[in-house]
Short mmCIF file of C-alpha atoms and ligand atoms in Angstrom, two decimals:
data_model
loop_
_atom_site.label_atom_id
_atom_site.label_comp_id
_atom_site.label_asym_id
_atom_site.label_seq_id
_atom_site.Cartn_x
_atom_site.Cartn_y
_atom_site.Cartn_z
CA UNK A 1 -41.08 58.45 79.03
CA UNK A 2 -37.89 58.84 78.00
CA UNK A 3 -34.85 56.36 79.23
CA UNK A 4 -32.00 58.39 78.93
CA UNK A 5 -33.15 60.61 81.62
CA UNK A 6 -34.53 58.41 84.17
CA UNK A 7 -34.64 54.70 84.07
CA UNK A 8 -32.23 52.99 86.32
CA UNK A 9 -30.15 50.60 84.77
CA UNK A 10 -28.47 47.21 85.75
CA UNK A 11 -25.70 45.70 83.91
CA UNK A 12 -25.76 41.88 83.26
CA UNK A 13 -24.64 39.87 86.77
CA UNK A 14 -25.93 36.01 85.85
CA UNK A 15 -24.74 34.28 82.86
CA UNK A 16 -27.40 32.37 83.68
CA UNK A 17 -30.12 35.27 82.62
CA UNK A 18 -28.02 35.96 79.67
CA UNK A 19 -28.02 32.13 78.52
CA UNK A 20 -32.08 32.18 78.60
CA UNK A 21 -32.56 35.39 76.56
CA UNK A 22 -29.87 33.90 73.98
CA UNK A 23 -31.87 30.66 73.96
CA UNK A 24 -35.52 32.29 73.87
CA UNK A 25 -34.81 34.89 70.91
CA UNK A 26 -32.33 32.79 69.13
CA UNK A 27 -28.95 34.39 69.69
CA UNK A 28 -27.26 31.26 70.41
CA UNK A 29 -28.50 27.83 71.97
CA UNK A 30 -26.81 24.53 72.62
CA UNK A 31 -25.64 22.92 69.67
CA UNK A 32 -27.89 19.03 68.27
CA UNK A 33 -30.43 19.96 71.09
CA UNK A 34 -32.84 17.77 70.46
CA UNK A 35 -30.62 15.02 71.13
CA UNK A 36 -29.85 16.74 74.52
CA UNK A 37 -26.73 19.29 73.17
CA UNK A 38 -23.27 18.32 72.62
CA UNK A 39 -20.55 19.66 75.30
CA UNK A 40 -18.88 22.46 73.42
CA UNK A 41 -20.36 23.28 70.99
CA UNK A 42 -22.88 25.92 70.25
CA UNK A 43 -25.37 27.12 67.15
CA UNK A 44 -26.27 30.86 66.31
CA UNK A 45 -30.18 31.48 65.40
CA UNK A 46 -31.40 34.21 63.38
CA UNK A 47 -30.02 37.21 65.60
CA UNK A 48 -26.81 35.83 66.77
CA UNK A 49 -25.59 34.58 62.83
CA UNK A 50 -26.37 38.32 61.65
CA UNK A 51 -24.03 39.78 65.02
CA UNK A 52 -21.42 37.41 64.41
CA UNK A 53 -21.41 38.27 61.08
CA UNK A 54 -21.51 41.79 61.25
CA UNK A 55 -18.51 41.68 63.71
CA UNK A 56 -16.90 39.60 61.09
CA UNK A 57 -17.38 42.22 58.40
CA UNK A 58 -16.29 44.95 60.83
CA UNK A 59 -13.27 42.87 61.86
CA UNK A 60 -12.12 42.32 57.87
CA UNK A 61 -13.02 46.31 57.04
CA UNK A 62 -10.68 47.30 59.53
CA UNK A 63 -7.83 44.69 59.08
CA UNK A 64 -8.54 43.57 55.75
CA UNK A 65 -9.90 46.45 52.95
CA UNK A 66 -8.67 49.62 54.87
CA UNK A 67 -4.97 48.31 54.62
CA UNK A 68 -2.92 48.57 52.05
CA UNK A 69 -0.73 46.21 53.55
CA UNK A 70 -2.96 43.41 54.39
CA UNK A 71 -4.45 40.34 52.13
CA UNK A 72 -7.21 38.52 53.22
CA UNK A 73 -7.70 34.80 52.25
CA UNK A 74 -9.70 31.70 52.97
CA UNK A 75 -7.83 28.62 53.30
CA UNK A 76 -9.01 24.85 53.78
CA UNK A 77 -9.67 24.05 57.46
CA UNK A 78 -7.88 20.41 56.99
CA UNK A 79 -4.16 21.09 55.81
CA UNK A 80 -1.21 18.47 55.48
CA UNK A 81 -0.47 16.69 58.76
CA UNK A 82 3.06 17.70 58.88
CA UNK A 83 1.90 21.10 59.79
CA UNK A 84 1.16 20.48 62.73
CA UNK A 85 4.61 18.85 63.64
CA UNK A 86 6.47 22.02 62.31
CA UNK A 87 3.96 24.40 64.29
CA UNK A 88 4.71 22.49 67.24
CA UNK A 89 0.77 21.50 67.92
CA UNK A 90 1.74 17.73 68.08
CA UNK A 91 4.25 18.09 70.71
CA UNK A 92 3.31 20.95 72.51
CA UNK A 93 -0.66 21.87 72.15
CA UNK A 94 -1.44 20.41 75.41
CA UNK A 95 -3.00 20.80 78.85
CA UNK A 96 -2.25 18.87 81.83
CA UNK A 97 -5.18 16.70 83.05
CA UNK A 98 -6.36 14.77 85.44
CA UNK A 99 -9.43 12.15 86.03
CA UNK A 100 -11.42 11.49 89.07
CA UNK A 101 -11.43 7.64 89.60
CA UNK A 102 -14.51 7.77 91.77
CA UNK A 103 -17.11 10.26 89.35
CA UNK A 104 -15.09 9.27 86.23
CA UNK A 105 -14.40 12.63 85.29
CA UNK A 106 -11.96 14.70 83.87
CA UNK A 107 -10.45 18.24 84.47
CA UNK A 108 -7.85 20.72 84.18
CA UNK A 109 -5.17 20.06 86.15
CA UNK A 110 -4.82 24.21 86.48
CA UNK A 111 -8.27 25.02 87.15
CA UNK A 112 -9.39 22.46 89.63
CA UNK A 113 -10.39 24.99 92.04
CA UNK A 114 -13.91 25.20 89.69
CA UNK A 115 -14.32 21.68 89.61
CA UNK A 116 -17.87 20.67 90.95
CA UNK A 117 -17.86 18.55 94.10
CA UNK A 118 -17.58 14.71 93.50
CA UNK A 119 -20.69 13.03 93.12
CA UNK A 120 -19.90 9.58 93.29
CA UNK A 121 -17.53 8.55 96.72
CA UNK A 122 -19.67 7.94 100.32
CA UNK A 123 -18.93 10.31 103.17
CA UNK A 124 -17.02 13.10 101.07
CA UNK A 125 -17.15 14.83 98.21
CA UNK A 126 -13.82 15.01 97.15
CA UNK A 127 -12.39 13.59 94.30
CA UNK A 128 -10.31 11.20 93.84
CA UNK A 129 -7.54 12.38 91.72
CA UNK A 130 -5.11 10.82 89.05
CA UNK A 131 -1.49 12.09 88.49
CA UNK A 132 -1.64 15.12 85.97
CA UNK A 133 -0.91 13.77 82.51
CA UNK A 134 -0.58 16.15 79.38
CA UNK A 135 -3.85 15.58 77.34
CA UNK A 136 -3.57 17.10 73.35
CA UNK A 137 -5.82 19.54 72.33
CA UNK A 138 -5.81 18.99 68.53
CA UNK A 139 -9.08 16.83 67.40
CA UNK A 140 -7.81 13.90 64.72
CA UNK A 141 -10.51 13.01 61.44
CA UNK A 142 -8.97 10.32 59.28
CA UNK A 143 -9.03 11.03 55.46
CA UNK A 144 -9.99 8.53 52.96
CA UNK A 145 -10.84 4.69 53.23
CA UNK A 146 -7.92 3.47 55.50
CA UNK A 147 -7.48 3.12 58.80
CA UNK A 148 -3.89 3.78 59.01
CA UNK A 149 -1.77 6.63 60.62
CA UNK A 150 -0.87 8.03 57.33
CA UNK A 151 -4.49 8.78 56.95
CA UNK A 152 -5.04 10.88 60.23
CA UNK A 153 -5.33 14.45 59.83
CA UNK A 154 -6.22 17.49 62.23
CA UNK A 155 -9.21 19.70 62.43
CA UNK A 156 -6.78 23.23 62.94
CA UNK A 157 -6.26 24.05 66.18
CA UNK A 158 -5.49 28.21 65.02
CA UNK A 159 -6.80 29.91 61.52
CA UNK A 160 -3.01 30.98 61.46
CA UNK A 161 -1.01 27.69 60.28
CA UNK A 162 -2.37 27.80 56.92
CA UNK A 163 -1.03 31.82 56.48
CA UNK A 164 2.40 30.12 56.92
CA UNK A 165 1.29 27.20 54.73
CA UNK A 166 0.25 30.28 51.92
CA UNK A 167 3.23 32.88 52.78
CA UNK A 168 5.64 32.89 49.70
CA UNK A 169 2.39 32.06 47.20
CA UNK A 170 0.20 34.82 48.24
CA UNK A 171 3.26 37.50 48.91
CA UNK A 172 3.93 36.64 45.18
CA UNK A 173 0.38 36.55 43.84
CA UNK A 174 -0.44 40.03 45.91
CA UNK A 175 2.91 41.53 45.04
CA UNK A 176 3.64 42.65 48.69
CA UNK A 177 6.74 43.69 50.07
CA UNK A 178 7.49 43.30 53.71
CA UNK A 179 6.27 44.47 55.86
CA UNK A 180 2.84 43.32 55.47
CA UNK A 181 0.26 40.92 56.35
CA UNK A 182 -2.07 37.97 55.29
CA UNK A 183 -5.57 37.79 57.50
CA UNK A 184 -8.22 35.13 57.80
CA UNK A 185 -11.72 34.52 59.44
CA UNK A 186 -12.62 30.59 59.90
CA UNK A 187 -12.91 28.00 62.26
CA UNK A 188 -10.44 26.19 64.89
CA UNK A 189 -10.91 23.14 66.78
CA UNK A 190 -9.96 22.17 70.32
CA UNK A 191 -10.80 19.25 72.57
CA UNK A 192 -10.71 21.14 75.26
CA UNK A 193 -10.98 19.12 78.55
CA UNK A 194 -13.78 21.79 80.13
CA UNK A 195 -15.73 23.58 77.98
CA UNK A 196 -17.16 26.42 80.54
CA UNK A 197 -18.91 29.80 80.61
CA UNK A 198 -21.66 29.16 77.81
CA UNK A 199 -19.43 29.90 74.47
CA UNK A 200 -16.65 31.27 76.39
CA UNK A 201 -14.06 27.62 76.22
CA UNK A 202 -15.76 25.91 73.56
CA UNK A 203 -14.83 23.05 71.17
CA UNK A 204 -15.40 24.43 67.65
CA UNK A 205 -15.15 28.19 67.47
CA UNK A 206 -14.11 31.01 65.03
CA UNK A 207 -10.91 33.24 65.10
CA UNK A 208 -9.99 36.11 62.84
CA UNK A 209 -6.32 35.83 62.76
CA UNK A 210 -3.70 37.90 60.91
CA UNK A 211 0.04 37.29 60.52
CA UNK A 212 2.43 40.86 59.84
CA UNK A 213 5.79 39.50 57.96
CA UNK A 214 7.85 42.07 59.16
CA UNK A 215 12.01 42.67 58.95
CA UNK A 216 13.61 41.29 62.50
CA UNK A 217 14.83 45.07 62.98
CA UNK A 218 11.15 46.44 63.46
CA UNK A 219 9.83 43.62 65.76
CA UNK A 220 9.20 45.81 68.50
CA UNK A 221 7.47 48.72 66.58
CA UNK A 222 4.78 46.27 64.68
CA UNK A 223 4.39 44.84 68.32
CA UNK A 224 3.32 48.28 69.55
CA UNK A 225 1.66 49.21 66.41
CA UNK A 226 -0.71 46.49 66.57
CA UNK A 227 -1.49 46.15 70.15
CA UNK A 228 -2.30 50.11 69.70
CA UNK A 229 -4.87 49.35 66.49
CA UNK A 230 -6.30 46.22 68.18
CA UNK A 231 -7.46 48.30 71.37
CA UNK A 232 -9.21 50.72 69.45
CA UNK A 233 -10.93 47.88 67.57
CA UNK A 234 -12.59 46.89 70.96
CA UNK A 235 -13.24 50.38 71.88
CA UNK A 236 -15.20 50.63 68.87
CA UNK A 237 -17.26 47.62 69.95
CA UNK A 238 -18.86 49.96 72.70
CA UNK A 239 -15.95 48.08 75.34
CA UNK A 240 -15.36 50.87 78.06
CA UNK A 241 -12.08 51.27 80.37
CA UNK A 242 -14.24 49.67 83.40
CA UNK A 243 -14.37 46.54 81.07
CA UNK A 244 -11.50 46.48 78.87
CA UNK A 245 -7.70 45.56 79.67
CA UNK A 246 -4.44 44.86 78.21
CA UNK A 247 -2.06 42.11 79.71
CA UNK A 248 1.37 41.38 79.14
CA UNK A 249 1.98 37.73 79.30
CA UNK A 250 4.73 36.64 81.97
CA UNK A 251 7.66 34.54 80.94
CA UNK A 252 5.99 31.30 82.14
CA UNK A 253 2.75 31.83 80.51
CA UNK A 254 3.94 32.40 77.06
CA UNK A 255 2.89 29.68 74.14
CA UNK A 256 5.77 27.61 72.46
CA UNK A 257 5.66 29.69 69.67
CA UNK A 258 5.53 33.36 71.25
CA UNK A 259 8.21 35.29 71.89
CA UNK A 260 6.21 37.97 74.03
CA UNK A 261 2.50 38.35 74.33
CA UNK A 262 -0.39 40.59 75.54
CA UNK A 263 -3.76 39.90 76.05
CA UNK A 264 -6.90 42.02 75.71
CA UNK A 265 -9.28 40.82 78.37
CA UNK A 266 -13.16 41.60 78.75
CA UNK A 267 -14.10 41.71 81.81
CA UNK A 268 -17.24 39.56 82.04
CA UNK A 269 -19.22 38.56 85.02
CA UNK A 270 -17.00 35.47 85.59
CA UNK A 271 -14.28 37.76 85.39
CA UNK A 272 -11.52 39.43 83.34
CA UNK A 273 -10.78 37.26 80.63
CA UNK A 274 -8.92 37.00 77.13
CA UNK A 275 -10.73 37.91 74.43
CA UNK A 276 -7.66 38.65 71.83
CA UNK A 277 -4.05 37.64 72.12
CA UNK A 278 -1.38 39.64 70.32
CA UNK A 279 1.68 37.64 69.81
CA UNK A 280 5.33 38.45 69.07
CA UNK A 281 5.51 34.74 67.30
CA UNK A 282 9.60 35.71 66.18
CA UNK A 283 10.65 33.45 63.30
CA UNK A 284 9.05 30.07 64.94
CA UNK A 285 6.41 29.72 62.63
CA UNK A 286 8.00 30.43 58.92
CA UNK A 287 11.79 28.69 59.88
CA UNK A 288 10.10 25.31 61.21
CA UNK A 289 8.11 25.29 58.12
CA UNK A 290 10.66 26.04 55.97
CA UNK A 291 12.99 23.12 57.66
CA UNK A 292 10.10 20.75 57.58
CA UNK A 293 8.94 21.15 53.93
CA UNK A 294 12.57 21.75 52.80
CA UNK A 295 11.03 25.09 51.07
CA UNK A 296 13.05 28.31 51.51
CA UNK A 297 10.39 30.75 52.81
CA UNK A 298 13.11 33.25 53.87
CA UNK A 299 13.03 37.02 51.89
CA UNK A 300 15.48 38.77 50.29
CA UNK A 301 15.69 42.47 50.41
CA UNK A 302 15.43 43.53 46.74
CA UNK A 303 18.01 46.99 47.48
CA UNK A 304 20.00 45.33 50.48
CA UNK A 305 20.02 42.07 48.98
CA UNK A 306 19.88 40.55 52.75
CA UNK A 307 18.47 36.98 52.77
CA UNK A 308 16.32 36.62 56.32
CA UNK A 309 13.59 35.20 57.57
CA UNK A 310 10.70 37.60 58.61
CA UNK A 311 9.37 37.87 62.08
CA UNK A 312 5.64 37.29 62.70
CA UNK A 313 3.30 39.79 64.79
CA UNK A 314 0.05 38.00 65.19
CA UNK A 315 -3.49 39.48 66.15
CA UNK A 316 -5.73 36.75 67.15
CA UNK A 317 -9.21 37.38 68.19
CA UNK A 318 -11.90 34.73 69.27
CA UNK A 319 -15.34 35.74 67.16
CA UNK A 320 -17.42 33.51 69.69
CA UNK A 321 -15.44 35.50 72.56
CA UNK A 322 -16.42 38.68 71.17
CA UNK A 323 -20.10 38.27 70.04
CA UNK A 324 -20.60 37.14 74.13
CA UNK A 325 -18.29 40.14 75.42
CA UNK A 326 -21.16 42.05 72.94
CA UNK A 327 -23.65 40.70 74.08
CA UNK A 328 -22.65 40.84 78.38
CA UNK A 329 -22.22 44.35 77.48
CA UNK A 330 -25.33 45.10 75.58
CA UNK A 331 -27.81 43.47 78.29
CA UNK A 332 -29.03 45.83 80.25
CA UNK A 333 -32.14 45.34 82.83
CA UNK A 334 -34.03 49.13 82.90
CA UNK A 335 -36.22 49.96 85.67
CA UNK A 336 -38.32 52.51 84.01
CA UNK A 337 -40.90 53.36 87.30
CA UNK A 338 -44.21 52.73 87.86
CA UNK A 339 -43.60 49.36 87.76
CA UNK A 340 -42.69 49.37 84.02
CA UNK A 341 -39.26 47.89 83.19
CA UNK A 342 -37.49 46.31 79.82
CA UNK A 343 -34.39 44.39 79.25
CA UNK A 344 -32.64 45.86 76.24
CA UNK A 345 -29.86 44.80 74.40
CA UNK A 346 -28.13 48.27 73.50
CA UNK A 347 -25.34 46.89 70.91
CA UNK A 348 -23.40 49.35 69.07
CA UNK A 349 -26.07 50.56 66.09
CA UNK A 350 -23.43 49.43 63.46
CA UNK A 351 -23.58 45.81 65.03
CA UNK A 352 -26.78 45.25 65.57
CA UNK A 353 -28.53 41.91 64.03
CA UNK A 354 -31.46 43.81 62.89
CA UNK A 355 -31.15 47.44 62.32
CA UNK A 356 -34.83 48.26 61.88
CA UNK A 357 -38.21 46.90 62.24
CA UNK A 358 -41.27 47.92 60.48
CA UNK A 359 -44.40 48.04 62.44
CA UNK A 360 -47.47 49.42 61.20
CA UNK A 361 -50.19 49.97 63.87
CA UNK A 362 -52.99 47.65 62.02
CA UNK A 363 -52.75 44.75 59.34
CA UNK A 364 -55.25 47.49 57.64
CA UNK A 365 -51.40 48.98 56.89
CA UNK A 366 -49.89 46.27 55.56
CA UNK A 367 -49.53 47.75 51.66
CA UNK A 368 -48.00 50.66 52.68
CA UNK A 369 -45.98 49.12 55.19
CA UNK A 370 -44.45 46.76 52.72
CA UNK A 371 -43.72 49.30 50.18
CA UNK A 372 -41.43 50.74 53.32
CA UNK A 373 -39.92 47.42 53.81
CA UNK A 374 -38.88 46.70 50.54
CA UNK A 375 -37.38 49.76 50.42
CA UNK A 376 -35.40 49.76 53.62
CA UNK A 377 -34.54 45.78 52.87
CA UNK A 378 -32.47 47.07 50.06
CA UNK A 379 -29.90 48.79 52.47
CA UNK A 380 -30.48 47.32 56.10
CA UNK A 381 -31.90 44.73 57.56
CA UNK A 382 -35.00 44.79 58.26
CA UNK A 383 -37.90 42.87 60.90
CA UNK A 384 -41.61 43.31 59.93
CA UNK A 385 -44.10 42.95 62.77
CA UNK A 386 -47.54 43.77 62.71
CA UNK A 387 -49.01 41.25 65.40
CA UNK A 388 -50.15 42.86 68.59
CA UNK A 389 -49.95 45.28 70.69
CA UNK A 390 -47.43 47.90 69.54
CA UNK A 391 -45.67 48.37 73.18
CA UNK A 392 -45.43 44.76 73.30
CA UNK A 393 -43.38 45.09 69.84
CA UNK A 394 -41.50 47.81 71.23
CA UNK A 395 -40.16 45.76 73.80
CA UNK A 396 -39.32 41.99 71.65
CA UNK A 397 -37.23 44.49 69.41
CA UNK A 398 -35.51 46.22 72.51
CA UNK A 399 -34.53 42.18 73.65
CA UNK A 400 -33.12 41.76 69.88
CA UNK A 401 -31.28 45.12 70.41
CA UNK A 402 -32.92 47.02 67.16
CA UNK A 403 -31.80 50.64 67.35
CA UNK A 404 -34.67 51.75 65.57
CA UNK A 405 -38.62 51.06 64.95
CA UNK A 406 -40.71 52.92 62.37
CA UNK A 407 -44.68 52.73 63.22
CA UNK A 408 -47.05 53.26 60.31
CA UNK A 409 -50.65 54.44 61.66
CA UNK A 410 -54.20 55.96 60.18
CA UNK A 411 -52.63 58.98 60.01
CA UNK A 412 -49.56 58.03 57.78
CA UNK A 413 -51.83 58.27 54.58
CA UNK A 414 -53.22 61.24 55.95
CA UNK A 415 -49.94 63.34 56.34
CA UNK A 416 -47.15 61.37 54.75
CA UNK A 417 -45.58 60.68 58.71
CA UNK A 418 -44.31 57.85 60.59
CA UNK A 419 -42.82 57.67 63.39
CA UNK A 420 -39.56 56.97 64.66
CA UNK A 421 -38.56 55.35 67.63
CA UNK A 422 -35.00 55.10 69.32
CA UNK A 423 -34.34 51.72 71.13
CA UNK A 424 -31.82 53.69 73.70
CA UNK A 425 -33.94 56.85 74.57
CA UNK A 426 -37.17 55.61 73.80
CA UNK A 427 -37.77 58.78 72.15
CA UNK A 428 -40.16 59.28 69.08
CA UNK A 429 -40.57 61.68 66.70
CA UNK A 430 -42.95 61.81 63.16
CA UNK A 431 -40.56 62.00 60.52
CA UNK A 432 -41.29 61.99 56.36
CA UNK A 433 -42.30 58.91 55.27
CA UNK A 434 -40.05 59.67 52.39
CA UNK A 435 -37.03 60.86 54.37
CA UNK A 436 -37.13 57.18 56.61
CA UNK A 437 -34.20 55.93 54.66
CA UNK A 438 -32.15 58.88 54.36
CA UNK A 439 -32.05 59.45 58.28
CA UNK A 440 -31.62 55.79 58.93
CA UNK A 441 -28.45 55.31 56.84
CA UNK A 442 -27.04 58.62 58.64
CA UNK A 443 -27.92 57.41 62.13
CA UNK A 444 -25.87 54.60 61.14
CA UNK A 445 -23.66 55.87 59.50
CA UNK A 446 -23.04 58.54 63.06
N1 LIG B 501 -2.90 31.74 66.76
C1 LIG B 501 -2.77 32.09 68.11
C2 LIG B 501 -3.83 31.55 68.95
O1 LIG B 501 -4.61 30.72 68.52
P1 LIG B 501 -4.83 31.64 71.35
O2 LIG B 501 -4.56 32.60 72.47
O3 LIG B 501 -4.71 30.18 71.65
O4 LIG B 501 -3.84 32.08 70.19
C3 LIG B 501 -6.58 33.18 70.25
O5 LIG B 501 -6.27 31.92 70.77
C4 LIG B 501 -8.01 33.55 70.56
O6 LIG B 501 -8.88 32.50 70.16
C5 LIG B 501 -8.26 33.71 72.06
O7 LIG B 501 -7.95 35.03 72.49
C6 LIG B 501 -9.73 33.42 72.16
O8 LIG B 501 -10.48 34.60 71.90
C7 LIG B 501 -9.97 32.42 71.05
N2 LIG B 501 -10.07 31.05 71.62
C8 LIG B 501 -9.07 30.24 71.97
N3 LIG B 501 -9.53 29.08 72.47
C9 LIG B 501 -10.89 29.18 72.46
C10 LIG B 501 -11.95 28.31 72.86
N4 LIG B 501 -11.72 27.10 73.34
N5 LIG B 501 -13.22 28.74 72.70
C11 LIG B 501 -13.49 29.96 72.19
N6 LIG B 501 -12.52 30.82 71.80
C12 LIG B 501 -11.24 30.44 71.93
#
């Protein structure tokens, strides 16, 4: 039977059934679980490192290589203390928390409304509150043998300091004229007080960040230019109008160092939530590091011979964020009658962790089945299964979201055939053996 045309379908409604099927084919499980997990943090198997990374490769094709005007680099993760005092993090990059003196906990002060019930007082089971006090975000690592505070460093708390850090060095190395941009994939670090929502608010996570140097007259257009370009980023991830949003940031909400902001939420089964922020940062970031290193990272116009500083538009989205907007939107529970039903993951075919799987019907199949996989390893990525029974196959490589399975049987040696099978329709047709990788790369390329 076909899907398209009659299965009923049922988006994801439990994180909780999403958490299991990350866990059980490897997507993404609690991080040191042996040792019972550590809060926060999070590790990608097999299937979930090959989606983040293919998100990551999108993410630096469309930003990065398409652009003329955009230079990607790949900066330390630890940078010089006083960084973080010109950004603002050591002041600023706070929340405002309080602790239960009863249960011992700790929350945010802003989100107490999903605190759990307290555990620990007779009679009632409502904590007993602190004053709010402003708790910093930034986690500290010393450097070196001593113990003094000239040896404490930060893990970043944003990819995007270090572009600052880099500005005049790479402008000059690249030979850019403004406006243009520097990008950068890598990991940020926050203590945050509640990590929640399975990778949603976690500790260590990855952002792919880029900074647009632009002249203080065109502010406004690069803000519209790149709010434009970053919604049709998520549109490409599959994201549909139901589930995708832009929101302005009000006045109160903004960060110290924006100027104006708008969010692109997801809207996930906990709710709409940020996935990207795009940031009008003004001249925050380059004039506090030029007073606090005493460097002038100001620009002057080669024909105009103005001296200014240039304005930052930033684009900042959360990888983790994304891969789970992916996957929320990829599960999908199909009822398929008769009592037959599959959970597929239907990511975008360009996204997918594995693109194909290789299954010949018998182990009696295995030469010419490798010959096939060596072949198609060369230009996808490929899963070879020949245990059991092929329906059961079908259906582990619908969970892992492959777009496409190619079954060798008795009669592939007989008439050159295999055949094809679409993870969405369920369709299959005998194509050439010959022709497998040809239509492949053009399905994916499509
Ligand atoms: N440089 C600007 C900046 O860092 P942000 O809004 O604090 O701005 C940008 O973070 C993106 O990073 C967010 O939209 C989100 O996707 C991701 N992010 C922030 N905190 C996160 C956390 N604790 N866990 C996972 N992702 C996070």
């Amino acid at each position: 039977m076909s899907s398209d045309q009659s299965a009923t379908r049922r988006r994801l409604e439990r994180m909780d059934d999403l958490v299991s099927l990350c866990a059980r084919r490897g997507f993404i499980f609690p991080s040191s679980e042996i040792y019972g997990g550590i809060n926060g943090f999070w590790d990608y198997g097999p299937l979930g490192a090959e989606l983040k990374q293919n998100l990551k490769n999108l993410w630096w094709q469309r930003v990065v290589r398409e652009r003329p005007d955009v230079e990607g680099i790949d900066s330390a993760i630890i940078a010089h203390p006083r960084t973080w005092e010109a950004s603002g993090h050591v002041e600023h990059f706070s929340d405002p928390m309080v602790d239960c003196r009863a249960c011992k906990k700790r929350f945010r002060a802003d989100q107490l409304e999903d605190a759990p019930p307290c555990s620990a007082r007779e009679g009632t089971s409502e904590h007993d509150f602190t004053e709010p006090r402003s708790f910093n975000l930034m986690l500290q690592t010393r450097i070196g043998a001593s113990e003094d505070a000239a040896s404490t460093a930060y893990l970043r708390a944003e990819t995007c300091q270090p572009i600052f850090n880099d500005f005049k060095r790479v402008r000059e190395a690249a030979r850019q004229k403004i406006p243009f941009g520097i990008a950068q994939i890598g990991k940020a670090f926050r203590n945050e007080i509640n990590p929640r929502n399975f990778t949603f608010r976690s500790r260590e996570f990855e952002q792919a960040e880029m900074e647009f140097f632009v002249h203080p007259s065109e502010r406004e257009q690069w803000f519209a230019h790149w709010q434009a370009e970053r919604l049709a980023f998520h549109r490409e991830l599959g994201f549909d109008d139901e589930h995708l949003r832009t929101r302005p940031h009000a006045e109160d909400e903004l960060a110290h160092y924006a100027r104006a902001a708008v969010d692109v939420e997801y809207l996930f089964p906990f709710g709409w939530q940020e996935i990207e922020g795009v940031h009008d940062r003004g001249d925050w970031d380059l004039s506090r590091h030029g007073e606090y290193s005493g460097k002038d990272l100001g620009i002057t116009d080669p024909d105009t011979k103005e001296h200014y500083v240039p304005m930052v538009i930033e684009t900042s989205v959360g990888v983790d964020r994304t891969v789970l907007a992916l996957l929320c939107d990829a599960y999908t529970e199909e009822d398929l009658g008769d009592g037959d039903t599959r959970l597929v993951m239907r990511f975008p075919v360009a996204l997918a962790p594995v693109q194909v799987a290789v299954l010949p019907l018998s182990k009696k199949l295995a030469e010419p089945a490798h010959v096939l996989e060596r072949e198609l390893r060369r230009r996808f990525n490929v899963f070879y299964d020949d245990a059991g029974n092929i329906g059961r196959r079908y259906r582990r490589q619908d969970e892992a979201g492959t777009p496409f399975c190619v079954t060798l049987d008795f009669d592939t040696a007989e008439d050159g055939k295999v055949t094809l099978r679409d993870r969405d329709s369920m369709r299959q047709e005998r194509i050439a053996l010959e022709g497998v990788s040809a239509r492949l790369a053009e399905r994916l390329a499509a």
